[in-house]
JSON list of C-alpha atoms in Angstrom, two decimals:
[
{"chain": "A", "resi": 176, "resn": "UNK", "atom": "CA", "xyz": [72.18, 64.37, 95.54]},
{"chain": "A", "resi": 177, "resn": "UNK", "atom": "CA", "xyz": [74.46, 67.11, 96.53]},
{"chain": "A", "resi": 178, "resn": "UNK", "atom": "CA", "xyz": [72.51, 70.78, 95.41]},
{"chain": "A", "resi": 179, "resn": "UNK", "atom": "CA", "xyz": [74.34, 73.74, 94.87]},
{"chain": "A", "resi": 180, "resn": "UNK", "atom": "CA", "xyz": [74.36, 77.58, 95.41]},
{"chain": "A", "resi": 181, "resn": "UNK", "atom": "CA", "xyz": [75.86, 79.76, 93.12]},
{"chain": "A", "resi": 182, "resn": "UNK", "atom": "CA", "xyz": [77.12, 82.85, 95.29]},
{"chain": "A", "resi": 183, "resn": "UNK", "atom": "CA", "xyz": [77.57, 86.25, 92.94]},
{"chain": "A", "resi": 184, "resn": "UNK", "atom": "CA", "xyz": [79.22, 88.98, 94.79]},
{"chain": "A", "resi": 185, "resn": "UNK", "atom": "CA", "xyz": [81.45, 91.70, 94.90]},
{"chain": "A", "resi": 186, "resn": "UNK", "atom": "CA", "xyz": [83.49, 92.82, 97.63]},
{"chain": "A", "resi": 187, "resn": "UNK", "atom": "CA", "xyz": [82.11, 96.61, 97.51]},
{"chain": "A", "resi": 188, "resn": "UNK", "atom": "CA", "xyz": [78.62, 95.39, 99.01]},
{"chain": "A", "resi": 189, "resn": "UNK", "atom": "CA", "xyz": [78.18, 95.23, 102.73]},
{"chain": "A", "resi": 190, "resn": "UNK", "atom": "CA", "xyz": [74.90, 93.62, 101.89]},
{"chain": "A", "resi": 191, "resn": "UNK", "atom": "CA", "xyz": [77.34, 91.11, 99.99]},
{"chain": "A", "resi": 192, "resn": "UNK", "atom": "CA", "xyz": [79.31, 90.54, 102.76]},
{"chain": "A", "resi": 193, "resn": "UNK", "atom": "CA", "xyz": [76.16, 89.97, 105.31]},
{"chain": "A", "resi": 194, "resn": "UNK", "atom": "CA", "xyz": [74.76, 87.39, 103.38]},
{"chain": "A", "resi": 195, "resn": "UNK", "atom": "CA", "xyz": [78.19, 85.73, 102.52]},
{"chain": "A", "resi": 196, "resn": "UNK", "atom": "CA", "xyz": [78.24, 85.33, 106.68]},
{"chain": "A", "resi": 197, "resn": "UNK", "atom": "CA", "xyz": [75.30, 83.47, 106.76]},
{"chain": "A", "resi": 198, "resn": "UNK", "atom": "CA", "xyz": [75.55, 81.31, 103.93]},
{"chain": "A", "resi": 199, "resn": "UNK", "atom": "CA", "xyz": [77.42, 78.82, 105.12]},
{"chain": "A", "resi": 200, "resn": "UNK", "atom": "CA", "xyz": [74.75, 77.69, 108.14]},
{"chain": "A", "resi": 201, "resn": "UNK", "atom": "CA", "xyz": [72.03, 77.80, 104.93]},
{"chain": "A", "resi": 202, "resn": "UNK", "atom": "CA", "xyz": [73.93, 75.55, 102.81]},
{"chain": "A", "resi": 203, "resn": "UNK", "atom": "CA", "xyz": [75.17, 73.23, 105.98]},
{"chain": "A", "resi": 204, "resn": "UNK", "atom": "CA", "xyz": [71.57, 72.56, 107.52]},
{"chain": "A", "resi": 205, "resn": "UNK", "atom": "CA", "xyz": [70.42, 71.73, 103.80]},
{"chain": "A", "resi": 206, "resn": "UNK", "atom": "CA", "xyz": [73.70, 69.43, 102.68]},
{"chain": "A", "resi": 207, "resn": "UNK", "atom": "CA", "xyz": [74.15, 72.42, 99.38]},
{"chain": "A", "resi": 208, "resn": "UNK", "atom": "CA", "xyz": [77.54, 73.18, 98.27]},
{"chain": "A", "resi": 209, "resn": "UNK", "atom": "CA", "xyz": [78.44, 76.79, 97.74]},
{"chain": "A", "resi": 210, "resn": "UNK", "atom": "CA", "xyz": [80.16, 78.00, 94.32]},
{"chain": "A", "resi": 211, "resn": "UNK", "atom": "CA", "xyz": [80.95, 81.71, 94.49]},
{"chain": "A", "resi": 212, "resn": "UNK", "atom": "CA", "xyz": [81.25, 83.96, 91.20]},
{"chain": "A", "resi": 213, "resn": "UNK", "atom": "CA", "xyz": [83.27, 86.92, 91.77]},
{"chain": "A", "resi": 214, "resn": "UNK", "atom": "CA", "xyz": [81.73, 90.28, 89.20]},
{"chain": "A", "resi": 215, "resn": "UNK", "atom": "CA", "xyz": [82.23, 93.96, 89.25]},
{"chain": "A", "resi": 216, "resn": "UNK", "atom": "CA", "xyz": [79.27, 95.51, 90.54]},
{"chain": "A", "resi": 217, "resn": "UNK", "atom": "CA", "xyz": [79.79, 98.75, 88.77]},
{"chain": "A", "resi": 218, "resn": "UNK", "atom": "CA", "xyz": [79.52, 96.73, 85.06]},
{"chain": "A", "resi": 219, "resn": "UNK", "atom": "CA", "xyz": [76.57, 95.56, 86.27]},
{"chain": "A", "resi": 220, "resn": "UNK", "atom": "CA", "xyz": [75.19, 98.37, 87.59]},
{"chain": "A", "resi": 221, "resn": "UNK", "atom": "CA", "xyz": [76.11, 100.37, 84.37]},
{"chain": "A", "resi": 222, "resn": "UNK", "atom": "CA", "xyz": [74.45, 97.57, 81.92]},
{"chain": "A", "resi": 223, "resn": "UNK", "atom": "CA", "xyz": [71.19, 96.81, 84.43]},
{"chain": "A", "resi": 224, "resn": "UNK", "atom": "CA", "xyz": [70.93, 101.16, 84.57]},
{"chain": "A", "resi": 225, "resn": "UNK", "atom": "CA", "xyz": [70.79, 100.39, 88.66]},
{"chain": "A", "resi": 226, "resn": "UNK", "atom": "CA", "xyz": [72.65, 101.84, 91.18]},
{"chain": "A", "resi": 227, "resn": "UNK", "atom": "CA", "xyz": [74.22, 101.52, 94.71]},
{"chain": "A", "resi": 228, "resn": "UNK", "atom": "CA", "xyz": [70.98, 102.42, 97.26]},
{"chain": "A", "resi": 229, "resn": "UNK", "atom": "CA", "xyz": [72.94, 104.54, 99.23]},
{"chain": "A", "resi": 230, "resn": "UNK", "atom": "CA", "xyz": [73.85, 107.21, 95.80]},
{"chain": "A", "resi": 231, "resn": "UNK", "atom": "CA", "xyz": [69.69, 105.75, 94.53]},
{"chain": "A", "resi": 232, "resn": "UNK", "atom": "CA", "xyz": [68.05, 107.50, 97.53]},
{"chain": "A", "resi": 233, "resn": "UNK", "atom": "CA", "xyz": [71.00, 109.97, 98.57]},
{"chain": "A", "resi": 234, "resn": "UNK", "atom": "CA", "xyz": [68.55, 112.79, 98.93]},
{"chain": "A", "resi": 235, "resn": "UNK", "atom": "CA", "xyz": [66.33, 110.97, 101.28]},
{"chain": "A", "resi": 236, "resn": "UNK", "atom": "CA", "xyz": [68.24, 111.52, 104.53]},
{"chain": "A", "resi": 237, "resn": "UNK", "atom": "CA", "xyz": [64.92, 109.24, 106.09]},
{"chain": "A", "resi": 238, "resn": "UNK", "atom": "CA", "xyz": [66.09, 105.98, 103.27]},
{"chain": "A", "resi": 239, "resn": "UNK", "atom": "CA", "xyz": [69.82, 105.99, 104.08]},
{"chain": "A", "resi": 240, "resn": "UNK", "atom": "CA", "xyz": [69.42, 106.38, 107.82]},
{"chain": "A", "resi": 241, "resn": "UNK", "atom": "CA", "xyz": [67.61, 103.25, 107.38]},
{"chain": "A", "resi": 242, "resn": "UNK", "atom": "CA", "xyz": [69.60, 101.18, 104.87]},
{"chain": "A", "resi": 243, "resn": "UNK", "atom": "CA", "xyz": [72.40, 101.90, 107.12]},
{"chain": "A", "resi": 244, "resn": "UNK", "atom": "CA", "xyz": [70.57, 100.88, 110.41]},
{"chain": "A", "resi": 245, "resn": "UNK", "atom": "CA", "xyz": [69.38, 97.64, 108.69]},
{"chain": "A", "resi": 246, "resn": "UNK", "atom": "CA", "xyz": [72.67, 96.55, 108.12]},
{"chain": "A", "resi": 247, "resn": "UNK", "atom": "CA", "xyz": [73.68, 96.80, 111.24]},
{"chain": "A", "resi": 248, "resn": "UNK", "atom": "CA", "xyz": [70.54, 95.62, 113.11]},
{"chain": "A", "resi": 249, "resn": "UNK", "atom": "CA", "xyz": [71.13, 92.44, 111.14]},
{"chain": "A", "resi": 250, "resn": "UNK", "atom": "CA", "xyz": [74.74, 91.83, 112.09]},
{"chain": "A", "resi": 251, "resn": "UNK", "atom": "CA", "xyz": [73.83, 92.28, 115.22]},
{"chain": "A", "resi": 252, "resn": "UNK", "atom": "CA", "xyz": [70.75, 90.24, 115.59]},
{"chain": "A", "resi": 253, "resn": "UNK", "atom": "CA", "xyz": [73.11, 87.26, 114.45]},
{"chain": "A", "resi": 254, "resn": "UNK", "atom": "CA", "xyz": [76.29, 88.19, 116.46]},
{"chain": "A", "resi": 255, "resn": "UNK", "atom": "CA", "xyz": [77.99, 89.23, 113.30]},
{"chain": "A", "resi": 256, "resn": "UNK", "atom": "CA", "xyz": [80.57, 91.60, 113.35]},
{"chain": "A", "resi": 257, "resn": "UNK", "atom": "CA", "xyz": [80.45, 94.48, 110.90]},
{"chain": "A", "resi": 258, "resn": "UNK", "atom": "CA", "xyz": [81.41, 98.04, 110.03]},
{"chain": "A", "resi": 259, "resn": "UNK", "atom": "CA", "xyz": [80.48, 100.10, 107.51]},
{"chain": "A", "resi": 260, "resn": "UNK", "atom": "CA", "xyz": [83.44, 100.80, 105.86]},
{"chain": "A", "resi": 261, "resn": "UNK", "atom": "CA", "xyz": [85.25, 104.50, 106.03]},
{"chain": "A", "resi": 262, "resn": "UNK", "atom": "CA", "xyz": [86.43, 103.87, 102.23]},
{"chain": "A", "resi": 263, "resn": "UNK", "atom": "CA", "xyz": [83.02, 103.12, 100.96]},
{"chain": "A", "resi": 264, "resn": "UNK", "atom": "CA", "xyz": [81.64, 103.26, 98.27]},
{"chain": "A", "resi": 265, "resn": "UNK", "atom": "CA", "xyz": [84.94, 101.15, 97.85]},
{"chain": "A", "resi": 266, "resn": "UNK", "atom": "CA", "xyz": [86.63, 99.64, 95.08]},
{"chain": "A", "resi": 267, "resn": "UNK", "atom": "CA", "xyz": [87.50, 96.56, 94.44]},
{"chain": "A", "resi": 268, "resn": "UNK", "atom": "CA", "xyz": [88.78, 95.99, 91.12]},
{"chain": "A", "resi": 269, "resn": "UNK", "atom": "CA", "xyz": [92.16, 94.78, 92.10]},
{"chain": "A", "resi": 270, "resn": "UNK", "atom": "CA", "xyz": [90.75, 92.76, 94.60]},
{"chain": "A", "resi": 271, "resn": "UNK", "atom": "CA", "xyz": [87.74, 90.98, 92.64]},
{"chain": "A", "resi": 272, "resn": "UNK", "atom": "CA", "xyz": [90.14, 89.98, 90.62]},
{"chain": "A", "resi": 273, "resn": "UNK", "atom": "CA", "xyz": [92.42, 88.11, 92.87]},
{"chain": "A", "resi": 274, "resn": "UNK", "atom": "CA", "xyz": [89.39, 86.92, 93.72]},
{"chain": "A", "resi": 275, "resn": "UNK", "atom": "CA", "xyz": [89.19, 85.13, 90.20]},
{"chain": "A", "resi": 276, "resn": "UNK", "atom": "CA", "xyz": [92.63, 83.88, 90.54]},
{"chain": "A", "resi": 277, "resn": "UNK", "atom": "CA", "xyz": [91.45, 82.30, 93.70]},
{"chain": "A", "resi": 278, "resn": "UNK", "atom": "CA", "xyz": [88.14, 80.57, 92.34]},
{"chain": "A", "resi": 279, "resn": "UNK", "atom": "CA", "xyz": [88.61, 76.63, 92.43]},
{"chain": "A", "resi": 280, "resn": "UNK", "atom": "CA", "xyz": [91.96, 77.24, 94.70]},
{"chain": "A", "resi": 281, "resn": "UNK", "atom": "CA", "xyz": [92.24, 75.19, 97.95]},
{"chain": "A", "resi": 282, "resn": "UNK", "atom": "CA", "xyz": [92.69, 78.57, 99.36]},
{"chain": "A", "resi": 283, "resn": "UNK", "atom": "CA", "xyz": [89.98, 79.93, 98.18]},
{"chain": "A", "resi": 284, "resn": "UNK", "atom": "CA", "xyz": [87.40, 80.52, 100.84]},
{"chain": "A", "resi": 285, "resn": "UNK", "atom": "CA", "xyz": [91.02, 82.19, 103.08]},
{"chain": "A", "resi": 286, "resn": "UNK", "atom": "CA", "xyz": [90.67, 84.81, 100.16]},
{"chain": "A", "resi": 287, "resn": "UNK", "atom": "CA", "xyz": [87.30, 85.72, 100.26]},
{"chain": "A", "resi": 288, "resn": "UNK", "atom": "CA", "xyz": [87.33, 85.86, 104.13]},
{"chain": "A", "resi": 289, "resn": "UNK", "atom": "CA", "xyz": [90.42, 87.87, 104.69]},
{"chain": "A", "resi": 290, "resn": "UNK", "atom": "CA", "xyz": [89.45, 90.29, 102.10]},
{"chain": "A", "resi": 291, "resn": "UNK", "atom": "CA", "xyz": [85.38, 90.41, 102.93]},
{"chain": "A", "resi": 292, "resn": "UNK", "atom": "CA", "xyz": [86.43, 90.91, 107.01]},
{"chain": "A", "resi": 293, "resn": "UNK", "atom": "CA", "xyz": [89.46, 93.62, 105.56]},
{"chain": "A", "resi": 294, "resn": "UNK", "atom": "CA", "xyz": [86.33, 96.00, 104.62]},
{"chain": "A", "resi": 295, "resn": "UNK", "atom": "CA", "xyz": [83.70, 95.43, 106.74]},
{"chain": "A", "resi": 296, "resn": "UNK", "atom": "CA", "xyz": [85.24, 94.52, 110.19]},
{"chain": "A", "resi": 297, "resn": "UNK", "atom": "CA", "xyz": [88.90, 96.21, 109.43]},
{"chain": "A", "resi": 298, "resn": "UNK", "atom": "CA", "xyz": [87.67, 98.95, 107.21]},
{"chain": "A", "resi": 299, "resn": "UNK", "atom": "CA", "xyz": [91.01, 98.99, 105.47]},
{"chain": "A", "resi": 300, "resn": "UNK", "atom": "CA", "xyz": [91.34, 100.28, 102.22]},
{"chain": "A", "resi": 301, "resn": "UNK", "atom": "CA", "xyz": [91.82, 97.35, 99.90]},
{"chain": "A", "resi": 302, "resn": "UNK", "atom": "CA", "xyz": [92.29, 99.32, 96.58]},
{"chain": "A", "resi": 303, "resn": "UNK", "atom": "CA", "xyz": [95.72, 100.35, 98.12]},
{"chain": "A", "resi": 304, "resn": "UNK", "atom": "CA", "xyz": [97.84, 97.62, 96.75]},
{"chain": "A", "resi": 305, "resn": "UNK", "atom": "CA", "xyz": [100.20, 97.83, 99.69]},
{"chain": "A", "resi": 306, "resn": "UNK", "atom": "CA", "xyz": [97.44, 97.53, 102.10]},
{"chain": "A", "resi": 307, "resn": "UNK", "atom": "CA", "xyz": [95.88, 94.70, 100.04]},
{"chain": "A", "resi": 308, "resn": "UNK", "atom": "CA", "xyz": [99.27, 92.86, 99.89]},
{"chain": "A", "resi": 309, "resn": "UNK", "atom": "CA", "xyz": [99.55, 92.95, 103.78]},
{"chain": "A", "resi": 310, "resn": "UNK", "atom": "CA", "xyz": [96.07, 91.67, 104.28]},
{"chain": "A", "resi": 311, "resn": "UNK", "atom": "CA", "xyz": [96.91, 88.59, 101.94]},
{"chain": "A", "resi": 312, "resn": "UNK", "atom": "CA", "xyz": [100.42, 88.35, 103.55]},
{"chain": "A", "resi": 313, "resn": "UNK", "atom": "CA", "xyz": [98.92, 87.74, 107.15]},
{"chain": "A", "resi": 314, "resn": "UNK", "atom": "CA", "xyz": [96.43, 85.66, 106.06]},
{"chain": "A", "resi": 315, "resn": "UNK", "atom": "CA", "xyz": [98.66, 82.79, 104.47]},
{"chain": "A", "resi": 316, "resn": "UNK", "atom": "CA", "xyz": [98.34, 83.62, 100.83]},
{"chain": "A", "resi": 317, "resn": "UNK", "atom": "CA", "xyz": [100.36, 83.59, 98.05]},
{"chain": "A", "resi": 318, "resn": "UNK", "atom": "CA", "xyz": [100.80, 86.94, 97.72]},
{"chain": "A", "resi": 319, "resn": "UNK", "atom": "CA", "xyz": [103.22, 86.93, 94.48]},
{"chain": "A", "resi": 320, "resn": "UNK", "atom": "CA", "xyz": [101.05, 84.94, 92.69]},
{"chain": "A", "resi": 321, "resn": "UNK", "atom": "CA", "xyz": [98.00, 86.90, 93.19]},
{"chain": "A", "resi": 322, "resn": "UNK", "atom": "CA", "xyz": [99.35, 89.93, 92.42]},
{"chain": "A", "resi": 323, "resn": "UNK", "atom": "CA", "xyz": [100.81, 88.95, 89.32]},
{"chain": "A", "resi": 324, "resn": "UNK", "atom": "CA", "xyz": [97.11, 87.74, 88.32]},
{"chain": "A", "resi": 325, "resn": "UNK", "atom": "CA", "xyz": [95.64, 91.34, 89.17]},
{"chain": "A", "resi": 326, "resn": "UNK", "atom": "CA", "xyz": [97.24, 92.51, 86.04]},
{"chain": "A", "resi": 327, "resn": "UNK", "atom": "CA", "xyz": [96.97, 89.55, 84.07]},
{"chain": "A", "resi": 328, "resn": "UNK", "atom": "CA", "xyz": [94.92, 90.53, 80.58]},
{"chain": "A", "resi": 329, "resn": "UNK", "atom": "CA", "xyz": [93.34, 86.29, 80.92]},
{"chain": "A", "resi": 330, "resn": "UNK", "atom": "CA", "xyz": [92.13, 87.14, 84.54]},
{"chain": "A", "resi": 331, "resn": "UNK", "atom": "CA", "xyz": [90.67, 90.77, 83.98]},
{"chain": "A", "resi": 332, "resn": "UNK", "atom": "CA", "xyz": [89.21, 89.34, 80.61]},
{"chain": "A", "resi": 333, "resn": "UNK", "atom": "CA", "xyz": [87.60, 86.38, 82.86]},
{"chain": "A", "resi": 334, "resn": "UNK", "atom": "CA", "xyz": [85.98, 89.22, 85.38]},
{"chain": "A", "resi": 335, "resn": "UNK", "atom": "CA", "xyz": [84.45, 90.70, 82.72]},
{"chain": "A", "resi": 336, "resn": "UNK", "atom": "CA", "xyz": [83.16, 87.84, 80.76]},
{"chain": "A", "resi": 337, "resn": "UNK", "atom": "CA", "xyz": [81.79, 86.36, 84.07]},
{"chain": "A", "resi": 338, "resn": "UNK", "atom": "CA", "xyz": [79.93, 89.50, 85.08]},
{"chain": "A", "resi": 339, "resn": "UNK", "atom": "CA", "xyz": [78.57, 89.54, 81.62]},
{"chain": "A", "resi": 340, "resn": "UNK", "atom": "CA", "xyz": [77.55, 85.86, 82.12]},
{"chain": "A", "resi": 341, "resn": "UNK", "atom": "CA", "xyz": [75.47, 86.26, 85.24]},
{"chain": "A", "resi": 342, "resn": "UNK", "atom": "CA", "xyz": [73.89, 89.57, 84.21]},
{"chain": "A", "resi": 343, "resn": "UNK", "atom": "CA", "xyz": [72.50, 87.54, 81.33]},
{"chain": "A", "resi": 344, "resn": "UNK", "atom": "CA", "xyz": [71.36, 85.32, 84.19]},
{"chain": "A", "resi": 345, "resn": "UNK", "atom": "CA", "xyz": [69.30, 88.09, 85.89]},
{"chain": "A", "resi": 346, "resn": "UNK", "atom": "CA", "xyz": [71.53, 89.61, 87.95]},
{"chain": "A", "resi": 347, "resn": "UNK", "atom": "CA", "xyz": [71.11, 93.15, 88.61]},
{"chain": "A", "resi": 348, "resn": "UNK", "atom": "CA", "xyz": [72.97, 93.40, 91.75]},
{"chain": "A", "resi": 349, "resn": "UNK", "atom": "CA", "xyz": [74.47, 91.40, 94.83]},
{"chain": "A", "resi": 350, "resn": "UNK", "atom": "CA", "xyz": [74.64, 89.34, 96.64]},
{"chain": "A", "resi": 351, "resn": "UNK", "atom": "CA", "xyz": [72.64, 87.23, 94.14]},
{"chain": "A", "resi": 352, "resn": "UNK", "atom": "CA", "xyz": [72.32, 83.62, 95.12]},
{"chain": "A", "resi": 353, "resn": "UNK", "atom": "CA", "xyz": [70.85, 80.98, 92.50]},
{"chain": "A", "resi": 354, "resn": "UNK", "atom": "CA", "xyz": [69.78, 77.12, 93.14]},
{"chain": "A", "resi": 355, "resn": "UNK", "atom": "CA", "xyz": [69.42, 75.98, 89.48]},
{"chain": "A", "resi": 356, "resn": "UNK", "atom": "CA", "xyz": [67.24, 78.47, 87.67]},
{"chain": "A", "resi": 357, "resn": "UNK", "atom": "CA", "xyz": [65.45, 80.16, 90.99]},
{"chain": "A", "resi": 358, "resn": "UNK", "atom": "CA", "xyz": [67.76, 83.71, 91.55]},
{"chain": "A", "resi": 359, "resn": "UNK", "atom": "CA", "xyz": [67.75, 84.77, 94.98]},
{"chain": "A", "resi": 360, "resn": "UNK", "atom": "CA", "xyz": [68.61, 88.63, 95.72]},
{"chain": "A", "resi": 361, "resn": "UNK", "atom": "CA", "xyz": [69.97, 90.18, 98.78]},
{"chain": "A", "resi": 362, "resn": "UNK", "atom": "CA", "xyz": [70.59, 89.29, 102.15]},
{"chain": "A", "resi": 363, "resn": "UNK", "atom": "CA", "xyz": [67.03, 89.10, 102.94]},
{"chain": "A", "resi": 364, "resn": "UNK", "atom": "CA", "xyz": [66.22, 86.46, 100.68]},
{"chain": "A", "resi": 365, "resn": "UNK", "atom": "CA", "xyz": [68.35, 83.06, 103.08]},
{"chain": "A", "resi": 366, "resn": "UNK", "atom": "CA", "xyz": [64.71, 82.70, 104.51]},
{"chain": "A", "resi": 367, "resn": "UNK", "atom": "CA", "xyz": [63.41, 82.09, 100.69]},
{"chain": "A", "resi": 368, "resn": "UNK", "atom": "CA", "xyz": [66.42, 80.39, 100.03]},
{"chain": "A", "resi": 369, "resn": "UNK", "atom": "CA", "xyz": [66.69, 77.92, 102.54]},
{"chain": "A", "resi": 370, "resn": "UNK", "atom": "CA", "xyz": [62.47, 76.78, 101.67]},
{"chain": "A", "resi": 371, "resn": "UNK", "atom": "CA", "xyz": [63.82, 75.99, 97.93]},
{"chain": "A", "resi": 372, "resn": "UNK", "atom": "CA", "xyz": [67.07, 73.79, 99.10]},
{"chain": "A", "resi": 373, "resn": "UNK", "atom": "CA", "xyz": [64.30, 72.04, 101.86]},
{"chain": "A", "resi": 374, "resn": "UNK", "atom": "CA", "xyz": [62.11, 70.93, 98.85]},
{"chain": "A", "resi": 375, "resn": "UNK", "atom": "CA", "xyz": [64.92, 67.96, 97.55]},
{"chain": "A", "resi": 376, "resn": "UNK", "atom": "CA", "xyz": [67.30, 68.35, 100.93]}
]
């Protein structure tokens, strides 16, 4: 029996985008499927009272020196390639929810990549609508379509509703990564993950 990951992320979280890397290998050696659930970070941020690291521990130079060296040390321990975006702390309204309007599209994953690898290996500025609009254009998408849905009242409602959904799951940031019940947080927690998925795999 085929198991299944439930990916939550937003495109604002180089942590996000570390673990979204990775994934794949995790759910390949184990046979799991992945699902991802686009949310705004900032709603959940704002209804959780939690808060990007980086703005948590601003005042401890010692804390943020770290966080940042962590994420690189760990793209580069797995050949990953990764920059911490210029733009950040970015935002990616418009682009979380194309990212809706992709979910359950055969295109889907070309989304998430082109606009994941746009921030943290580009560091373009994706809440420039002319910037975004290029990315999608080079990468194959229908860019019409998707920008029509950016301002569609069904798809921003959707965003919403589904960030509300998985905060009453737990969530309190991302990436958050759930195998049935068991939530999984950050981009520390594959090793975790991977010993749940080996118990039926």
């Amino acid at each position: 029996m085929t198991q299944h990951i439930d990916f939550v992320y937003d495109f604002c979280s180089p942590n996000a985008f570390l673990a979204y890397k990775t994934l794949p290998d995790v759910a390949d050696r184990h046979g799991a499927r992945v699902t991802y659930a686009p949310v705004l970070l900032s709603i959940v941020f704002k209804v959780t009272n939690n808060q990007n690291p980086f703005q948590a521990f601003s005042e401890n130079r010692q804390k943020t020196a770290y966080l940042s060296h962590d994420l690189h040390r760990f793209a580069r321990m797995r050949g990953l390639s990764f920059h911490m975006s210029p733009h950040f702390p970015v935002n990616t309204k418009l682009a979380m929810r194309g990212a809706v309007f992709a979910s359950g599209k055969s295109w889907e994953n070309r989304y998430i990549k082109a606009v994941f690898e746009a921030i943290w290996v580009h560091g373009q500025k994706v809440d420039d609508l002319g910037v975004l609009s290029e990315i999608l254009q080079e990468n194959e998408l229908p860019v019409r379509k998707i920008r029509e849905a950016m301002f569609s009242p069904e798809v921003k409602q959707h965003l919403k509703d589904q960030t509300k959904a998985v905060v009453k799951r737990g969530v309190f940031g991302v990436p958050s990564m759930f195998v049935g019940s068991e939530m999984f947080f950050g981009k520390d927690s594959m090793a975790d993950l991977a010993l749940e998925l080996s118990k039926t795999s």
